[in-house]
Short mmCIF file of C-alpha atoms and ligand atoms in Angstrom, two decimals:
data_model
loop_
_atom_site.label_atom_id
_atom_site.label_comp_id
_atom_site.label_asym_id
_atom_site.label_seq_id
_atom_site.Cartn_x
_atom_site.Cartn_y
_atom_site.Cartn_z
CA MET A 22 -15.57 3.24 -7.67
CA GLU A 23 -15.54 3.61 -3.95
CA LEU A 24 -13.85 1.02 -1.73
CA LYS A 25 -15.82 0.25 1.38
CA VAL A 26 -14.61 -1.75 4.36
CA THR A 27 -17.42 -2.56 6.79
CA GLY A 28 -17.31 -4.21 10.17
CA ILE A 29 -14.17 -6.29 9.69
CA ASN A 30 -13.29 -8.61 12.56
CA LYS A 31 -10.37 -11.00 12.59
CA SER A 32 -9.00 -13.28 15.29
CA PHE A 33 -6.10 -15.70 15.18
CA ARG A 34 -5.48 -18.67 17.35
CA SER A 35 -2.39 -17.97 19.42
CA THR A 36 0.45 -20.39 18.79
CA ALA A 37 0.54 -21.19 22.50
CA GLY A 38 -2.90 -22.70 22.78
CA GLU A 39 -6.54 -22.85 21.93
CA GLU A 40 -7.29 -19.28 22.81
CA LYS A 41 -8.27 -16.93 20.02
CA VAL A 42 -6.73 -13.49 20.01
CA GLU A 43 -8.75 -10.71 18.45
CA ILE A 44 -6.58 -8.65 16.12
CA LEU A 45 -9.02 -6.49 14.17
CA HIS A 46 -12.20 -5.29 15.82
CA ASP A 47 -15.04 -3.83 13.78
CA ILE A 48 -12.91 -1.95 11.27
CA SER A 49 -14.91 0.26 8.91
CA PHE A 50 -13.90 3.03 6.54
CA THR A 51 -14.55 4.25 3.03
CA VAL A 52 -11.96 5.22 0.47
CA ARG A 53 -13.08 7.59 -2.26
CA GLU A 54 -12.24 6.67 -5.82
CA GLY A 55 -8.92 8.17 -6.84
CA SER A 56 -7.90 9.20 -3.35
CA PHE A 57 -4.68 8.37 -1.54
CA VAL A 58 -5.22 7.01 1.94
CA SER A 59 -2.42 6.27 4.39
CA ILE A 60 -2.94 3.76 7.19
CA ILE A 61 -0.72 4.01 10.22
CA GLY A 62 -0.65 2.01 13.43
CA PRO A 63 1.71 0.32 15.86
CA SER A 64 3.66 -2.70 14.77
CA GLY A 65 1.70 -5.93 15.22
CA CYS A 66 -1.68 -4.17 15.25
CA GLY A 67 -2.85 -5.99 12.13
CA LYS A 68 -2.06 -3.64 9.24
CA THR A 69 -0.82 -6.40 6.96
CA THR A 70 -3.74 -8.60 7.96
CA LEU A 71 -6.15 -5.79 7.10
CA LEU A 72 -4.52 -5.22 3.72
CA ARG A 73 -4.60 -8.94 2.95
CA ILE A 74 -8.30 -8.97 3.78
CA ILE A 75 -8.93 -5.97 1.51
CA SER A 76 -7.08 -7.73 -1.31
CA GLY A 77 -9.15 -10.89 -0.87
CA ILE A 78 -6.10 -13.06 -0.04
CA GLU A 79 -7.36 -13.54 3.51
CA SER A 80 -10.97 -13.71 4.66
CA PRO A 81 -12.36 -11.82 7.66
CA ASP A 82 -14.34 -13.55 10.41
CA ASN A 83 -17.00 -10.88 9.98
CA GLY A 84 -17.54 -7.91 7.73
CA ARG A 85 -17.15 -7.18 4.06
CA VAL A 86 -14.99 -5.40 1.54
CA LEU A 87 -16.83 -3.80 -1.34
CA LEU A 88 -15.39 -2.29 -4.50
CA GLY A 89 -18.33 -0.40 -5.95
CA ASP A 90 -21.11 -2.90 -5.36
CA ARG A 91 -18.93 -5.96 -5.85
CA GLU A 92 -17.81 -7.87 -2.79
CA ILE A 93 -14.14 -8.83 -2.70
CA SER A 94 -13.70 -12.32 -1.31
CA ALA A 95 -10.81 -13.54 -3.48
CA PRO A 96 -7.97 -11.78 -5.31
CA VAL A 97 -9.20 -9.82 -8.34
CA ARG A 98 -7.40 -8.02 -11.14
CA ASP A 99 -8.92 -4.68 -10.07
CA VAL A 100 -6.91 -4.72 -6.87
CA GLY A 101 -3.11 -4.72 -7.08
CA TYR A 102 -0.83 -5.53 -4.16
CA ILE A 103 2.70 -4.36 -3.51
CA PHE A 104 4.69 -5.97 -0.73
CA GLN A 105 7.32 -4.68 1.64
CA GLU A 106 10.02 -6.56 -0.25
CA SER A 107 9.37 -7.04 -3.92
CA ALA A 108 9.34 -10.60 -5.14
CA LEU A 109 10.83 -10.47 -8.63
CA LEU A 110 11.53 -13.63 -10.56
CA PRO A 111 15.34 -13.76 -10.63
CA TRP A 112 15.60 -15.65 -13.91
CA ARG A 113 13.53 -13.09 -15.81
CA THR A 114 14.58 -9.65 -16.95
CA VAL A 115 12.81 -6.58 -15.60
CA GLN A 116 10.76 -6.39 -18.80
CA LYS A 117 9.79 -10.08 -18.56
CA ASN A 118 8.93 -9.73 -14.89
CA ILE A 119 6.54 -6.92 -15.75
CA GLU A 120 5.04 -8.95 -18.58
CA PHE A 121 4.41 -11.93 -16.29
CA GLY A 122 0.94 -10.91 -15.08
CA LEU A 123 -0.11 -10.25 -18.66
CA GLU A 124 1.18 -13.66 -19.77
CA VAL A 125 -0.93 -15.29 -17.07
CA ALA A 126 -3.90 -13.28 -18.30
CA GLY A 127 -3.30 -14.54 -21.85
CA VAL A 128 -2.38 -11.18 -23.40
CA GLY A 129 -0.54 -11.50 -26.73
CA ARG A 130 3.17 -10.82 -27.12
CA LYS A 131 3.05 -7.52 -28.94
CA GLU A 132 0.56 -5.98 -26.52
CA ARG A 133 2.50 -7.35 -23.54
CA GLU A 134 5.67 -5.68 -24.73
CA GLN A 135 3.98 -2.36 -25.33
CA ARG A 136 2.20 -2.29 -22.01
CA ALA A 137 5.32 -3.32 -20.10
CA LEU A 138 7.29 -0.56 -21.80
CA ALA A 139 4.62 1.99 -20.93
CA SER A 140 4.68 0.87 -17.28
CA LEU A 141 8.47 1.07 -17.21
CA GLU A 142 8.30 4.59 -18.47
CA LEU A 143 5.62 5.51 -15.93
CA VAL A 144 7.88 4.51 -13.02
CA GLU A 145 10.93 6.21 -14.57
CA LEU A 146 12.73 3.01 -15.47
CA LYS A 147 12.86 3.52 -19.21
CA GLY A 148 15.87 1.68 -20.61
CA PHE A 149 16.18 -0.84 -17.76
CA GLY A 150 13.93 -3.54 -19.22
CA GLY A 151 16.89 -5.76 -20.15
CA TYR A 152 18.40 -5.88 -16.65
CA TYR A 153 18.06 -8.83 -14.30
CA PRO A 154 16.82 -8.26 -10.73
CA ARG A 155 20.30 -8.96 -9.29
CA GLU A 156 21.70 -6.11 -11.37
CA ILE A 157 19.44 -3.37 -9.99
CA SER A 158 19.18 -1.53 -6.66
CA GLY A 159 16.54 -2.00 -3.97
CA GLY A 160 14.82 1.22 -4.99
CA MET A 161 14.67 0.10 -8.61
CA LYS A 162 13.24 -3.25 -7.52
CA GLN A 163 10.39 -1.47 -5.77
CA LYS A 164 9.79 0.54 -8.93
CA VAL A 165 9.62 -2.70 -10.89
CA ALA A 166 7.14 -4.04 -8.32
CA LEU A 167 5.05 -0.91 -8.88
CA ALA A 168 5.23 -1.37 -12.65
CA MET A 169 4.22 -5.04 -12.27
CA ALA A 170 1.16 -3.99 -10.32
CA LEU A 171 0.28 -1.17 -12.72
CA VAL A 172 0.63 -3.11 -15.95
CA VAL A 173 -2.54 -5.14 -15.36
CA GLU A 174 -4.42 -1.88 -14.82
CA PRO A 175 -5.99 -2.33 -11.39
CA ARG A 176 -8.31 0.34 -10.03
CA VAL A 177 -6.90 0.09 -6.54
CA LEU A 178 -3.28 -0.23 -5.39
CA LEU A 179 -2.62 -1.70 -1.96
CA MET A 180 0.87 -1.01 -0.68
CA ASP A 181 2.28 -2.62 2.46
CA GLU A 182 5.20 -0.55 3.75
CA PRO A 183 6.79 -0.68 0.30
CA PHE A 184 9.66 1.70 1.03
CA VAL A 185 10.55 0.54 4.53
CA SER A 186 13.89 -1.04 3.65
CA LEU A 187 15.15 1.83 1.50
CA ASP A 188 17.56 4.55 2.56
CA CYS A 189 16.13 7.98 3.24
CA GLN A 190 16.96 9.59 -0.08
CA THR A 191 15.77 6.69 -2.20
CA ARG A 192 12.63 6.61 -0.12
CA SER A 193 11.88 10.30 -0.75
CA TYR A 194 12.52 9.82 -4.43
CA LEU A 195 10.20 6.80 -4.66
CA GLN A 196 7.51 8.73 -2.80
CA GLN A 197 7.74 11.35 -5.56
CA VAL A 198 7.58 8.70 -8.26
CA LEU A 199 4.54 7.14 -6.61
CA LEU A 200 2.76 10.51 -6.33
CA HIS A 201 3.53 11.18 -9.96
CA VAL A 202 2.09 7.79 -10.98
CA TRP A 203 -0.95 8.37 -8.80
CA GLU A 204 -1.61 11.82 -10.27
CA LYS A 205 -1.15 10.52 -13.79
CA THR A 206 -3.29 7.38 -13.49
CA GLY A 207 -5.96 8.42 -10.98
CA LYS A 208 -5.72 5.11 -9.11
CA THR A 209 -7.08 4.69 -5.62
CA VAL A 210 -4.15 4.02 -3.28
CA ILE A 211 -4.16 2.49 0.19
CA PHE A 212 -0.68 2.88 1.63
CA ILE A 213 0.44 1.30 4.87
CA THR A 214 3.36 2.75 6.74
CA HIS A 215 4.50 3.21 10.30
CA ASN A 216 6.36 6.35 9.31
CA VAL A 217 4.35 9.44 10.22
CA GLU A 218 6.19 11.80 7.84
CA GLU A 219 5.57 9.45 4.95
CA ALA A 220 1.89 9.01 5.81
CA VAL A 221 1.32 12.75 6.01
CA PHE A 222 3.39 13.70 2.98
CA LEU A 223 1.54 11.22 0.76
CA GLY A 224 -2.00 10.93 2.03
CA ASP A 225 -5.24 12.81 1.46
CA GLU A 226 -6.31 11.20 4.68
CA ILE A 227 -4.62 9.21 7.44
CA ILE A 228 -6.45 6.31 9.06
CA CYS A 229 -4.89 5.80 12.48
CA LEU A 230 -5.25 2.35 14.00
CA THR A 231 -4.97 1.65 17.72
CA GLY A 232 -3.14 -1.21 19.42
CA ARG A 233 -4.87 -4.61 19.69
CA PRO A 234 -7.71 -5.29 19.66
CA THR A 235 -7.34 -2.86 16.81
CA VAL A 236 -9.98 -0.30 15.95
CA VAL A 237 -9.90 2.83 13.81
CA GLY A 238 -8.78 5.36 16.42
CA THR A 239 -9.13 8.46 14.33
CA VAL A 240 -9.16 9.57 10.72
CA VAL A 241 -7.15 12.70 10.04
CA PRO A 242 -7.75 14.65 6.81
CA VAL A 243 -4.69 16.26 5.24
CA ASP A 244 -6.18 19.27 3.47
CA ILE A 245 -2.88 20.53 2.16
CA PRO A 246 -2.56 21.34 -1.54
CA ARG A 247 -0.03 19.52 -3.70
CA PRO A 248 2.79 19.59 -4.50
CA ARG A 249 3.53 19.64 -0.79
CA GLU A 250 6.55 21.01 0.91
CA ARG A 251 7.97 18.38 3.29
CA THR A 252 8.94 20.92 5.92
CA SER A 253 5.88 23.17 5.72
CA PRO A 254 4.20 24.27 8.98
CA GLU A 255 0.89 22.79 7.74
CA LEU A 256 2.40 19.32 7.31
CA ASN A 257 4.11 19.69 10.67
CA ARG A 258 0.82 20.47 12.36
CA VAL A 259 -0.81 17.28 11.01
CA ARG A 260 2.30 15.29 11.86
CA ARG A 261 2.10 16.50 15.46
CA GLU A 262 -1.55 15.61 15.70
CA ILE A 263 -0.80 12.04 14.63
CA LEU A 264 2.28 11.72 16.83
CA LEU A 265 0.16 12.78 19.81
CA PHE A 266 -2.46 10.19 18.92
CA LEU A 267 0.17 7.44 18.62
CA GLU A 268 1.77 8.50 21.90
CA GLU A 269 -1.59 8.30 23.70
CA GLU A 270 -2.11 4.86 22.23
CA ARG A 271 1.31 3.75 23.47
CA GLN A 272 0.46 4.93 26.96
CA LYS A 273 -2.88 3.12 26.90
CA ALA A 274 -1.16 -0.04 25.68
CA GLY A 275 1.39 0.30 28.45
CA ALA A 276 -1.39 0.60 31.01
CA ARG A 277 -3.14 -2.56 29.80
N1 LIG B 13 -1.93 -16.43 9.80
C1 LIG B 13 -1.76 -16.05 11.07
N2 LIG B 13 -1.89 -16.90 12.09
C2 LIG B 13 -1.74 -16.50 13.37
N3 LIG B 13 -1.43 -15.24 13.72
C3 LIG B 13 -1.27 -14.33 12.75
C4 LIG B 13 -1.41 -14.68 11.36
N4 LIG B 13 -1.19 -13.56 10.63
C5 LIG B 13 -0.93 -12.56 11.50
N5 LIG B 13 -0.96 -13.03 12.77
C6 LIG B 13 -0.75 -12.23 13.98
O1 LIG B 13 -1.56 -11.08 13.90
C7 LIG B 13 -0.89 -9.96 14.46
C8 LIG B 13 -0.90 -8.82 13.48
O2 LIG B 13 -0.02 -9.12 12.42
P1 LIG B 13 0.20 -8.15 11.18
O3 LIG B 13 -1.07 -8.00 10.45
O4 LIG B 13 1.35 -8.67 10.41
O5 LIG B 13 0.57 -6.77 11.90
P2 LIG B 13 1.32 -5.48 11.33
O6 LIG B 13 1.39 -5.57 9.85
O7 LIG B 13 0.49 -4.32 11.82
O8 LIG B 13 2.66 -5.44 11.98
C9 LIG B 13 0.50 -10.43 14.85
O9 LIG B 13 0.51 -10.66 16.22
C10 LIG B 13 0.67 -11.71 14.09
O10 LIG B 13 1.49 -12.60 14.80
MG1 LIG B 14 2.92 -5.59 8.46
#
């Protein structure tokens, strides 16, 4: 099922006064089923707002989000969301955190346990179900967040800078885990980051957003076979292309 974003506009009233500030301007793109799309853009350009609109948490002023032929206008089970900082329930074990969404959905105990265990295994956390959030590292917490999203079997995963607060090595490792999960499950992934290396290493395609009012500046395909080598000349070439785009955008923003 294809995900289609068409003609999204969004303005917010500035805190200072009555004036409305346009954040997103006529954003359109299509994400093929099963593909991995990275979205990159300067800080404050509206990436989180866009992702919230795609998830149905926030509504656009204009435009639509379609999953197949269904319009998304409120959160649905088919679309999972993973935040920058995972929000685990501190009084529940990892296993019980993962089961939470299934409890809400009324899934029985036995099935909950089995599905949570399968998700734990998928994110390489087998054996950690009995730990409490305070007992695990930041990287493990993000894995739990991924397992929590996966366990309800969404078609689409929306990820908002999920690895931003992790150290370099943990980040690389979680990127591998995510790619592994993606390859194994065939989910459609929309991954927001402001890290060019990350965007290029992970994505089939990079959607580059401009500064505000934000439009889709360019869409860069990454036709590089997987598994990819982080330091390969091909990846470097795409990385350069995006860095140049972002630099041009910075200069334009400076001139405004
Ligand atoms: N609910 C809101 N009310 C008013 N302004 C908002 C709201 N949400 C986001 N904004 C503003 O929209 C802009 C884009 O925010 P955001 O989507 O978080 O950007 P990004 O994720 O790209 O850094 C920011 O200037 C932010 O202050
Ligand atoms: Mg953001």
